[in-house]
Short mmCIF file of C-alpha atoms in Angstrom, two decimals:
data_model
loop_
_atom_site.label_atom_id
_atom_site.label_comp_id
_atom_site.label_asym_id
_atom_site.label_seq_id
_atom_site.Cartn_x
_atom_site.Cartn_y
_atom_site.Cartn_z
CA MET A 1 -0.03 -0.03 -0.01
CA ARG A 2 1.24 3.47 -0.89
CA LYS A 3 0.34 6.77 0.70
CA ILE A 4 0.14 9.52 -1.88
CA ASP A 5 -0.13 13.25 -0.95
CA VAL A 6 -2.33 14.69 -3.67
CA THR A 7 -1.15 18.25 -3.13
CA ASP A 8 2.51 17.35 -3.43
CA HIS A 9 1.82 15.08 -6.46
CA ILE A 10 -0.06 17.78 -8.42
CA ASP A 11 2.74 20.21 -7.63
CA LYS A 12 5.33 17.90 -9.24
CA ILE A 13 3.61 16.75 -12.41
CA PRO A 14 3.13 18.75 -15.66
CA PHE A 15 -0.11 20.68 -16.11
CA GLY A 16 -2.15 18.20 -18.14
CA ARG A 17 -5.21 17.87 -20.35
CA PHE A 18 -7.55 17.12 -17.47
CA GLN A 19 -6.49 20.24 -15.51
CA TRP A 20 -6.95 22.37 -18.68
CA MET A 21 -10.43 21.04 -18.92
CA VAL A 22 -11.08 22.23 -15.35
CA VAL A 23 -9.75 25.65 -16.31
CA ALA A 24 -12.03 25.73 -19.39
CA LEU A 25 -15.18 24.60 -17.58
CA CYS A 26 -14.69 27.02 -14.70
CA ALA A 27 -13.98 29.85 -17.18
CA LEU A 28 -17.17 28.94 -19.07
CA LEU A 29 -19.11 29.15 -15.82
CA LEU A 30 -17.66 32.50 -15.13
CA ILE A 31 -18.38 33.85 -18.63
CA VAL A 32 -22.09 33.26 -17.85
CA ASP A 33 -21.60 34.81 -14.40
CA GLY A 34 -19.80 37.88 -15.81
CA TYR A 35 -22.49 38.31 -18.46
CA ASP A 36 -25.14 38.26 -15.71
CA VAL A 37 -23.29 40.84 -13.65
CA PHE A 38 -22.51 43.28 -16.41
CA VAL A 39 -25.72 42.99 -18.48
CA ALA A 40 -27.44 45.35 -16.02
CA GLY A 41 -25.06 48.19 -16.90
CA THR A 42 -25.83 47.83 -20.60
CA VAL A 43 -29.56 48.15 -20.10
CA LEU A 44 -29.45 50.80 -17.36
CA PRO A 45 -29.89 53.88 -19.70
CA ARG A 46 -32.95 52.20 -21.33
CA LEU A 47 -34.46 51.39 -17.92
CA ILE A 48 -34.03 55.00 -16.80
CA GLN A 49 -35.77 56.13 -19.98
CA GLU A 50 -38.65 53.58 -20.03
CA TRP A 51 -39.50 53.59 -16.33
CA GLY A 52 -38.66 57.29 -15.69
CA LEU A 53 -36.11 56.56 -12.98
CA THR A 54 -33.99 59.15 -11.23
CA LYS A 55 -30.29 58.39 -10.92
CA PRO A 56 -30.49 57.43 -7.23
CA GLU A 57 -33.42 55.18 -8.05
CA ALA A 58 -31.48 53.59 -10.89
CA GLY A 59 -28.50 53.07 -8.60
CA ALA A 60 -30.73 51.41 -6.03
CA LEU A 61 -32.24 49.21 -8.72
CA GLN A 62 -28.70 47.93 -9.64
CA ALA A 63 -27.96 47.33 -5.93
CA TRP A 64 -30.54 44.52 -5.51
CA ALA A 65 -28.44 42.06 -7.46
CA LEU A 66 -25.44 43.06 -5.45
CA PHE A 67 -27.36 42.45 -2.20
CA GLY A 68 -28.05 38.97 -3.50
CA MET A 69 -24.39 38.47 -4.29
CA MET A 70 -23.37 39.40 -0.79
CA PHE A 71 -25.75 36.87 0.76
CA GLY A 72 -24.89 34.25 -1.89
CA ALA A 73 -21.20 34.52 -1.07
CA LEU A 74 -21.78 34.34 2.64
CA ILE A 75 -24.18 31.39 2.43
CA LEU A 76 -23.15 29.30 -0.54
CA GLY A 77 -19.35 29.69 0.04
CA PRO A 78 -19.33 28.08 3.52
CA LEU A 79 -22.04 25.59 2.47
CA ALA A 80 -19.69 24.14 -0.24
CA ASP A 81 -17.10 23.38 2.47
CA ARG A 82 -19.71 20.97 3.85
CA VAL A 83 -21.52 19.60 0.83
CA GLY A 84 -18.72 19.84 -1.79
CA ARG A 85 -17.65 22.39 -4.45
CA LYS A 86 -19.53 20.71 -7.27
CA LYS A 87 -22.98 20.91 -5.52
CA GLY A 88 -22.26 24.49 -4.51
CA ILE A 89 -21.42 25.43 -8.08
CA ALA A 90 -24.56 23.60 -9.43
CA ILE A 91 -26.90 25.36 -6.97
CA SER A 92 -25.36 28.77 -7.71
CA PHE A 93 -25.46 28.34 -11.51
CA LEU A 94 -29.15 27.22 -11.50
CA LEU A 95 -30.11 30.22 -9.38
CA PHE A 96 -28.65 32.93 -11.51
CA THR A 97 -29.42 31.47 -14.97
CA VAL A 98 -33.08 30.82 -14.17
CA SER A 99 -33.51 34.20 -12.49
CA THR A 100 -31.67 36.04 -15.31
CA LEU A 101 -34.06 34.49 -17.81
CA PHE A 102 -37.15 35.60 -15.83
CA THR A 103 -35.68 39.14 -15.46
CA GLY A 104 -36.50 39.73 -19.14
CA PHE A 105 -40.20 39.34 -18.32
CA ALA A 106 -40.08 42.03 -15.58
CA GLU A 107 -42.68 44.74 -16.21
CA THR A 108 -41.98 46.97 -13.19
CA PRO A 109 -38.93 47.99 -11.14
CA ALA A 110 -40.22 45.88 -8.20
CA GLN A 111 -40.26 42.71 -10.33
CA PHE A 112 -36.84 43.56 -11.76
CA LYS A 113 -35.43 43.91 -8.21
CA VAL A 114 -36.77 40.55 -7.09
CA PHE A 115 -35.36 38.63 -10.08
CA ARG A 116 -32.02 40.43 -9.85
CA PHE A 117 -31.70 39.60 -6.12
CA ILE A 118 -32.20 35.91 -6.75
CA ALA A 119 -29.75 35.94 -9.63
CA GLY A 120 -27.27 37.74 -7.32
CA LEU A 121 -27.52 34.93 -4.85
CA GLY A 122 -26.22 32.52 -7.51
CA CYS A 123 -23.52 34.84 -8.83
CA GLY A 124 -22.19 35.46 -5.31
CA GLY A 125 -22.03 31.75 -4.60
CA LEU A 126 -20.36 30.66 -7.81
CA MET A 127 -17.25 32.79 -7.58
CA PRO A 128 -15.73 31.51 -4.33
CA ASN A 129 -16.49 27.93 -5.18
CA ALA A 130 -14.97 28.10 -8.71
CA VAL A 131 -11.80 29.74 -7.33
CA ALA A 132 -11.47 27.14 -4.61
CA LEU A 133 -11.85 24.28 -7.04
CA MET A 134 -9.35 25.74 -9.51
CA ASN A 135 -6.90 26.38 -6.69
CA GLU A 136 -6.94 22.66 -5.85
CA TYR A 137 -6.19 21.40 -9.32
CA ALA A 138 -3.49 23.90 -10.11
CA PRO A 139 0.13 23.24 -9.09
CA LYS A 140 1.63 25.84 -6.69
CA ARG A 141 4.02 27.24 -9.36
CA LEU A 142 1.04 28.04 -11.69
CA ARG A 143 -1.71 28.68 -9.24
CA SER A 144 -2.09 32.51 -9.60
CA THR A 145 -1.87 32.18 -13.38
CA MET A 146 -4.51 29.53 -13.72
CA VAL A 147 -6.94 31.13 -11.26
CA ALA A 148 -6.51 34.37 -13.15
CA LEU A 149 -6.93 32.68 -16.52
CA MET A 150 -10.07 30.90 -15.34
CA PHE A 151 -11.45 34.16 -13.89
CA SER A 152 -10.76 36.05 -17.16
CA GLY A 153 -13.96 34.29 -18.27
CA TYR A 154 -15.70 36.79 -15.96
CA SER A 155 -14.44 39.67 -18.09
CA VAL A 156 -15.28 37.84 -21.28
CA GLY A 157 -18.85 37.67 -20.03
CA GLY A 158 -18.83 41.42 -19.59
CA MET A 159 -17.42 41.88 -23.15
CA VAL A 160 -20.19 39.70 -24.56
CA ALA A 161 -22.79 41.79 -22.70
CA ALA A 162 -21.34 44.98 -24.14
CA ILE A 163 -21.15 43.70 -27.74
CA LEU A 164 -24.69 42.26 -27.64
CA GLY A 165 -25.93 45.47 -26.16
CA ILE A 166 -24.59 47.47 -29.07
CA TRP A 167 -26.51 45.42 -31.57
CA VAL A 168 -29.53 44.19 -29.63
CA ILE A 169 -30.74 47.02 -27.46
CA PRO A 170 -31.22 49.75 -30.19
CA VAL A 171 -33.33 47.34 -32.32
CA HIS A 172 -35.06 44.91 -29.91
CA GLY A 173 -34.98 46.70 -26.54
CA TRP A 174 -33.44 45.54 -23.29
CA GLN A 175 -35.51 42.40 -22.62
CA PRO A 176 -33.71 39.98 -25.05
CA MET A 177 -30.46 40.69 -23.19
CA PHE A 178 -31.80 38.57 -20.37
CA PHE A 179 -33.52 35.89 -22.52
CA VAL A 180 -30.16 34.60 -23.73
CA ALA A 181 -29.71 32.93 -20.31
CA ILE A 182 -31.67 29.96 -21.75
CA LEU A 183 -28.47 28.86 -23.59
CA PRO A 184 -26.19 28.21 -20.57
CA LEU A 185 -29.18 26.68 -18.78
CA ILE A 186 -29.46 24.09 -21.48
CA ALA A 187 -25.69 23.44 -21.31
CA LEU A 188 -25.60 22.98 -17.52
CA PRO A 189 -26.01 19.14 -17.47
CA VAL A 190 -23.05 18.70 -19.76
CA ILE A 191 -20.87 21.12 -17.68
CA LEU A 192 -21.75 19.25 -14.42
CA TRP A 193 -21.09 15.91 -16.04
CA LYS A 194 -17.51 16.90 -16.91
CA LEU A 195 -16.70 19.06 -13.85
CA PRO A 196 -14.77 17.11 -11.20
CA GLU A 197 -15.47 17.33 -7.41
CA SER A 198 -12.86 18.77 -5.12
CA LEU A 199 -10.18 16.10 -4.34
CA GLY A 200 -9.71 17.51 -0.87
CA PHE A 201 -13.39 17.28 -0.12
CA LEU A 202 -13.64 13.64 -1.40
CA ILE A 203 -10.58 12.63 0.73
CA ARG A 204 -11.97 14.39 3.76
CA GLU A 205 -15.26 12.61 3.40
CA GLY A 206 -13.59 9.21 3.00
CA HIS A 207 -14.44 8.72 -0.67
CA GLN A 208 -11.02 7.21 -1.62
CA ASP A 209 -12.37 5.31 -4.66
CA LYS A 210 -13.82 8.52 -6.27
CA ALA A 211 -10.66 10.45 -5.41
CA ARG A 212 -8.38 7.77 -6.96
CA ALA A 213 -10.53 7.80 -10.16
CA ILE A 214 -10.12 11.58 -10.49
CA LEU A 215 -6.32 11.58 -9.69
CA ALA A 216 -5.86 8.91 -12.34
CA LYS A 217 -7.34 11.36 -14.81
CA VAL A 218 -5.15 14.18 -13.59
CA ASP A 219 -2.05 11.98 -14.02
CA PRO A 220 -2.72 9.01 -16.39
CA SER A 221 0.85 7.83 -15.91
CA LEU A 222 0.28 7.14 -12.20
CA ASP A 223 -0.39 3.42 -11.64
CA LEU A 224 -3.04 3.67 -8.89
CA ARG A 225 -4.16 0.55 -7.08
CA ALA A 226 -7.15 -0.04 -4.81
CA ALA A 227 -4.93 -0.33 -1.75
CA ASP A 228 -3.29 3.07 -2.31
CA GLU A 229 -4.34 5.68 0.22
CA LEU A 230 -4.65 9.31 -0.83
CA SER A 231 -4.11 12.27 1.50
CA TYR A 232 -4.52 16.00 1.07
CA HIS A 233 -2.92 18.85 3.07
CA GLU A 234 -5.37 19.91 5.77
CA ALA A 235 -8.04 17.56 4.47
CA LYS A 236 -8.67 16.24 7.94
CA GLY A 237 -8.91 17.85 11.30
CA GLY A 238 -9.55 21.46 10.28
CA SER A 239 -12.35 23.64 11.57
CA THR A 240 -14.74 25.23 9.07
CA SER A 241 -15.83 28.03 11.42
CA MET A 242 -15.45 31.70 10.60
CA ALA A 243 -13.23 32.13 13.66
CA GLU A 244 -10.62 30.02 11.92
CA LEU A 245 -10.08 32.86 9.42
CA PHE A 246 -8.46 34.99 12.14
CA ARG A 247 -6.26 32.33 13.81
CA ASN A 248 -2.56 31.66 13.18
CA ARG A 249 -1.67 35.35 12.65
CA ARG A 250 -4.37 35.80 9.94
CA LEU A 251 -6.24 38.64 11.65
CA LEU A 252 -4.42 41.54 9.98
CA PRO A 253 -4.10 39.89 6.51
CA THR A 254 -7.84 39.02 6.61
CA ALA A 255 -8.84 42.56 7.63
CA MET A 256 -6.68 44.10 4.83
CA LEU A 257 -8.11 41.71 2.24
CA TRP A 258 -11.67 42.68 3.33
CA VAL A 259 -10.84 46.36 2.97
CA SER A 260 -9.37 45.75 -0.50
CA PHE A 261 -12.39 43.64 -1.58
CA PHE A 262 -14.71 46.31 -0.35
CA CYS A 263 -13.07 49.13 -2.20
CA CYS A 264 -12.15 47.19 -5.27
CA LEU A 265 -15.69 45.84 -5.86
CA LEU A 266 -17.01 49.35 -5.09
CA LEU A 267 -14.92 50.50 -8.09
CA VAL A 268 -15.84 47.58 -10.37
CA TYR A 269 -19.52 47.99 -10.01
CA LEU A 270 -19.51 51.81 -9.95
CA LEU A 271 -17.76 51.78 -13.33
CA SER A 272 -19.69 48.90 -14.90
CA SER A 273 -23.00 50.38 -13.74
CA TRP A 274 -22.56 54.09 -14.59
CA LEU A 275 -19.82 54.32 -17.22
CA PRO A 276 -22.13 54.08 -20.28
CA LYS A 277 -24.59 56.57 -18.85
CA VAL A 278 -21.87 59.06 -17.72
CA LEU A 279 -20.14 58.93 -21.05
CA GLN A 280 -23.41 59.46 -22.94
CA GLU A 281 -24.10 62.58 -20.77
CA ALA A 282 -20.53 63.83 -21.43
CA GLY A 283 -21.33 63.78 -25.17
CA TYR A 284 -20.13 60.42 -26.34
CA ALA A 285 -22.50 58.42 -28.60
CA GLU A 286 -24.44 55.41 -27.22
CA ARG A 287 -22.36 52.94 -29.26
CA ALA A 288 -19.12 54.58 -28.11
CA SER A 289 -20.17 54.40 -24.49
CA LEU A 290 -20.95 50.66 -24.84
CA LEU A 291 -17.64 50.10 -26.68
CA ASN A 292 -15.96 51.57 -23.67
CA LEU A 293 -17.80 49.12 -21.43
CA PHE A 294 -16.32 46.43 -23.71
CA GLY A 295 -12.90 48.02 -23.21
CA LEU A 296 -13.35 47.97 -19.49
CA ASN A 297 -13.95 44.24 -19.46
CA PHE A 298 -11.32 43.53 -22.18
CA GLY A 299 -8.85 45.29 -19.93
CA GLY A 300 -10.07 43.14 -17.00
CA MET A 301 -9.33 40.00 -18.90
CA ALA A 302 -5.81 41.17 -19.99
CA GLY A 303 -5.08 42.49 -16.49
CA ALA A 304 -6.03 39.22 -14.84
CA ILE A 305 -3.84 37.08 -17.11
CA LEU A 306 -0.89 39.48 -16.99
CA GLY A 307 -1.29 39.93 -13.18
CA GLY A 308 -1.46 36.20 -12.64
CA ARG A 309 1.82 35.59 -14.51
CA LEU A 310 3.50 38.50 -12.65
CA GLY A 311 2.09 37.31 -9.37
CA ASP A 312 3.57 33.77 -9.81
CA ARG A 313 6.91 35.40 -10.54
CA PHE A 314 7.13 38.38 -8.10
CA GLY A 315 4.36 37.66 -5.54
CA LEU A 316 0.78 38.72 -5.67
CA PRO A 317 0.82 41.55 -3.08
CA LYS A 318 3.54 43.56 -5.01
CA VAL A 319 1.63 43.19 -8.26
CA VAL A 320 -1.69 44.07 -6.70
CA VAL A 321 -0.32 47.31 -5.15
CA GLY A 322 1.15 48.35 -8.46
CA PHE A 323 -2.11 47.65 -10.28
CA PHE A 324 -4.19 49.72 -7.79
CA ILE A 325 -1.81 52.66 -8.16
CA ALA A 326 -2.31 52.51 -11.96
CA ALA A 327 -6.11 52.18 -11.36
CA ALA A 328 -6.17 55.44 -9.39
CA ALA A 329 -4.22 57.32 -12.07
CA SER A 330 -6.30 56.01 -15.03
CA ILE A 331 -9.70 56.62 -13.39
CA ALA A 332 -8.71 60.20 -12.43
CA LEU A 333 -7.71 60.93 -16.04
CA ILE A 334 -10.94 59.65 -17.57
CA GLY A 335 -12.69 62.71 -16.22
CA SER A 336 -10.64 65.02 -18.37
CA THR A 337 -12.83 64.10 -21.35
CA PRO A 338 -10.03 62.91 -23.67
CA PRO A 339 -10.38 62.03 -27.34
CA ASP A 340 -12.04 58.66 -28.17
CA LEU A 341 -8.87 56.57 -28.54
CA VAL A 342 -7.27 58.03 -25.41
CA LEU A 343 -10.46 57.44 -23.50
CA PHE A 344 -10.58 53.82 -24.64
CA ALA A 345 -6.98 53.32 -23.56
CA LEU A 346 -7.64 54.85 -20.13
CA VAL A 347 -10.84 52.73 -19.68
CA PHE A 348 -8.81 49.62 -20.75
CA VAL A 349 -6.15 50.32 -18.09
CA ALA A 350 -8.92 51.06 -15.53
CA GLY A 351 -10.51 47.64 -16.33
CA ALA A 352 -7.12 45.83 -16.16
CA THR A 353 -6.37 47.32 -12.74
CA THR A 354 -9.84 46.99 -11.13
CA ILE A 355 -11.69 43.99 -12.64
CA GLY A 356 -8.37 42.28 -13.31
CA THR A 357 -7.08 43.02 -9.81
CA GLN A 358 -10.39 41.78 -8.28
CA ILE A 359 -9.46 38.45 -9.73
CA LEU A 360 -5.96 38.61 -8.20
CA LEU A 361 -7.56 39.33 -4.86
CA TYR A 362 -9.50 36.12 -5.07
CA ALA A 363 -6.20 34.25 -5.78
CA SER A 364 -4.67 35.96 -2.72
CA VAL A 365 -7.50 34.75 -0.50
CA ALA A 366 -7.23 31.20 -1.89
CA GLN A 367 -3.52 31.14 -1.00
CA LEU A 368 -3.95 32.62 2.50
CA TYR A 369 -6.33 30.00 3.96
CA PRO A 370 -6.04 26.26 4.46
CA LEU A 371 -8.34 23.84 2.58
CA SER A 372 -10.81 23.38 5.49
CA VAL A 373 -11.84 27.07 5.39
CA ARG A 374 -10.84 28.08 1.87
CA SER A 375 -14.40 28.42 0.57
CA THR A 376 -15.42 30.00 3.87
CA GLY A 377 -12.57 32.57 3.49
CA LEU A 378 -13.38 33.21 -0.11
CA GLY A 379 -17.13 33.50 0.70
CA TRP A 380 -16.58 36.00 3.49
CA ALA A 381 -14.09 38.11 1.54
CA SER A 382 -16.54 38.04 -1.40
CA GLY A 383 -19.39 38.88 0.85
CA VAL A 384 -17.66 41.90 2.40
CA GLY A 385 -16.69 42.88 -1.15
CA ARG A 386 -20.35 42.74 -2.15
CA ILE A 387 -21.10 45.41 0.43
CA GLY A 388 -18.69 47.64 -1.58
CA ALA A 389 -20.45 46.48 -4.75
CA ILE A 390 -23.81 47.63 -3.32
CA VAL A 391 -22.36 50.92 -2.24
CA GLY A 392 -20.76 51.50 -5.70
CA PRO A 393 -23.82 51.93 -7.95
CA THR A 394 -25.82 53.62 -5.16
CA PHE A 395 -22.96 56.04 -4.40
CA GLY A 396 -22.58 56.71 -8.11
CA GLY A 397 -26.25 57.57 -8.48
CA LEU A 398 -26.27 59.92 -5.51
CA LEU A 399 -22.97 61.54 -6.59
CA LEU A 400 -24.04 62.06 -10.21
CA ALA A 401 -27.39 63.53 -9.09
CA GLN A 402 -25.38 66.38 -7.51
CA GLN A 403 -24.17 67.42 -11.03
CA TYR A 404 -20.56 67.94 -10.08
CA PRO A 405 -18.12 68.55 -12.95
CA LEU A 406 -17.13 65.31 -14.67
CA GLN A 407 -13.44 65.65 -13.68
CA GLN A 408 -14.36 66.01 -10.00
CA ASN A 409 -16.52 62.97 -10.17
CA PHE A 410 -13.72 60.83 -11.49
CA LEU A 411 -11.25 62.21 -9.00
CA LEU A 412 -13.62 61.00 -6.27
CA PHE A 413 -13.94 57.66 -8.00
CA ALA A 414 -10.21 57.21 -7.77
CA ILE A 415 -10.05 57.41 -4.04
CA PRO A 416 -11.03 53.78 -3.29
CA ALA A 417 -8.12 52.59 -5.52
CA VAL A 418 -5.67 54.56 -3.32
CA VAL A 419 -7.18 52.92 -0.20
CA CYS A 420 -6.78 49.52 -1.86
CA ALA A 421 -3.11 50.17 -2.58
CA ILE A 422 -2.41 51.03 1.07
CA ALA A 423 -4.35 48.03 2.40
CA MET A 424 -2.46 45.60 0.16
CA MET A 425 0.85 47.10 1.21
CA VAL A 426 -0.05 46.23 4.78
CA PHE A 427 -1.33 42.77 3.67
CA GLY A 428 2.01 42.02 1.98
CA LEU A 429 4.01 43.01 5.05
CA ALA A 430 1.74 40.96 7.31
CA THR A 431 1.87 37.78 5.17
CA SER A 432 5.64 38.02 4.74
CA ARG A 433 6.00 37.91 8.52
CA GLN A 434 3.42 35.08 8.73
CA ASN A 435 5.26 32.98 6.09
CA ALA A 436 8.44 33.35 8.08
CA THR A 437 6.88 31.19 10.78
CA PRO A 438 4.61 28.55 9.07
CA GLU A 439 1.65 27.33 11.03
CA PRO A 440 1.51 23.66 11.97
CA VAL A 441 -0.38 21.30 9.57
CA ALA A 442 -3.41 19.57 11.09
CA THR A 443 -3.13 15.79 11.37
#
């Protein structure tokens, strides 16, 4: 009988076809998730026009989905630590695809809010579970890159929403933007058939046969036998309580991550909700404003992939701090009403250093916590971030209603990026001290 440590084994072998399939499936899930999140920003100008909404009312309308995301992250993230990542992902995906489909039938703001809240529950639950699953199947040397590559699907979803909005909304109105959710709903059985369960969860629950079958797919060259026993770092003996997030010198890093999540998601949803409307009021055409929403998400995808590679090489905290400094500068400059090409470039950088950095923050959380509380840690960080996401569109609506000069608005928008940079500097210092004295592994 052999004892095989799954974590060590995955770290040593080449990144294979099965792991690439996990990346592709998780990215596909997040494309749908990203579409659901960003589609609201594409239809907001039409909703304001058709339903006669004020800017504060429109901001509050957007916030209902974000309320749902907060509760979804706090509930479905920890739930998956108990029932498995795959079930957590399935529940989350069903919630937001079905609710997104029904949003297209909403006839009043009240109905729109209800459907968006339920969709938000699913979106909030999917992210932490997909990150945790990908983190387990990626070797340590490529972990940041693969999580970022997977999460770039979120930005692709936003790009799809922007491109569809350019062609669909002027001709067919806003409702068909939500009807397209029928397509991923049909594909869900195939996705779940191919998506593997967490190896750590299977081992912790005593399902050795299922774990061996999956590991054999990860490494076909490994001659596994029925008597071989698989183990996983921290797979047994760890607490799944929230209090575990603050133990073993994790109090300060956890607090700084929560501050960064709050401010970063505030920026992401402030920009994604209001950028098209603000640019239209500044004199840019409707199509140009939606193209800039596309640029925001295209930048997010590029920033996530580049940041993941740089993070694996230089360390995530250093890269994240640099990205947030660039975010503050680019957002502040957008308010100067530059020419179209310069504006697109600034929006691209803003997307790379806000949406892209949000993805790097998820990777930072996944690397901070042990397996037993990884989804819990991701869920709570995401949940706190969702409070910022709720504040973002609401704050934007209230601020824009004051009719301040455009440049002043964007200078105010840049402040959360500065706060994020400071918080991640502190996080980097705290984790470097923590890593100097490793915590004991549970047995």
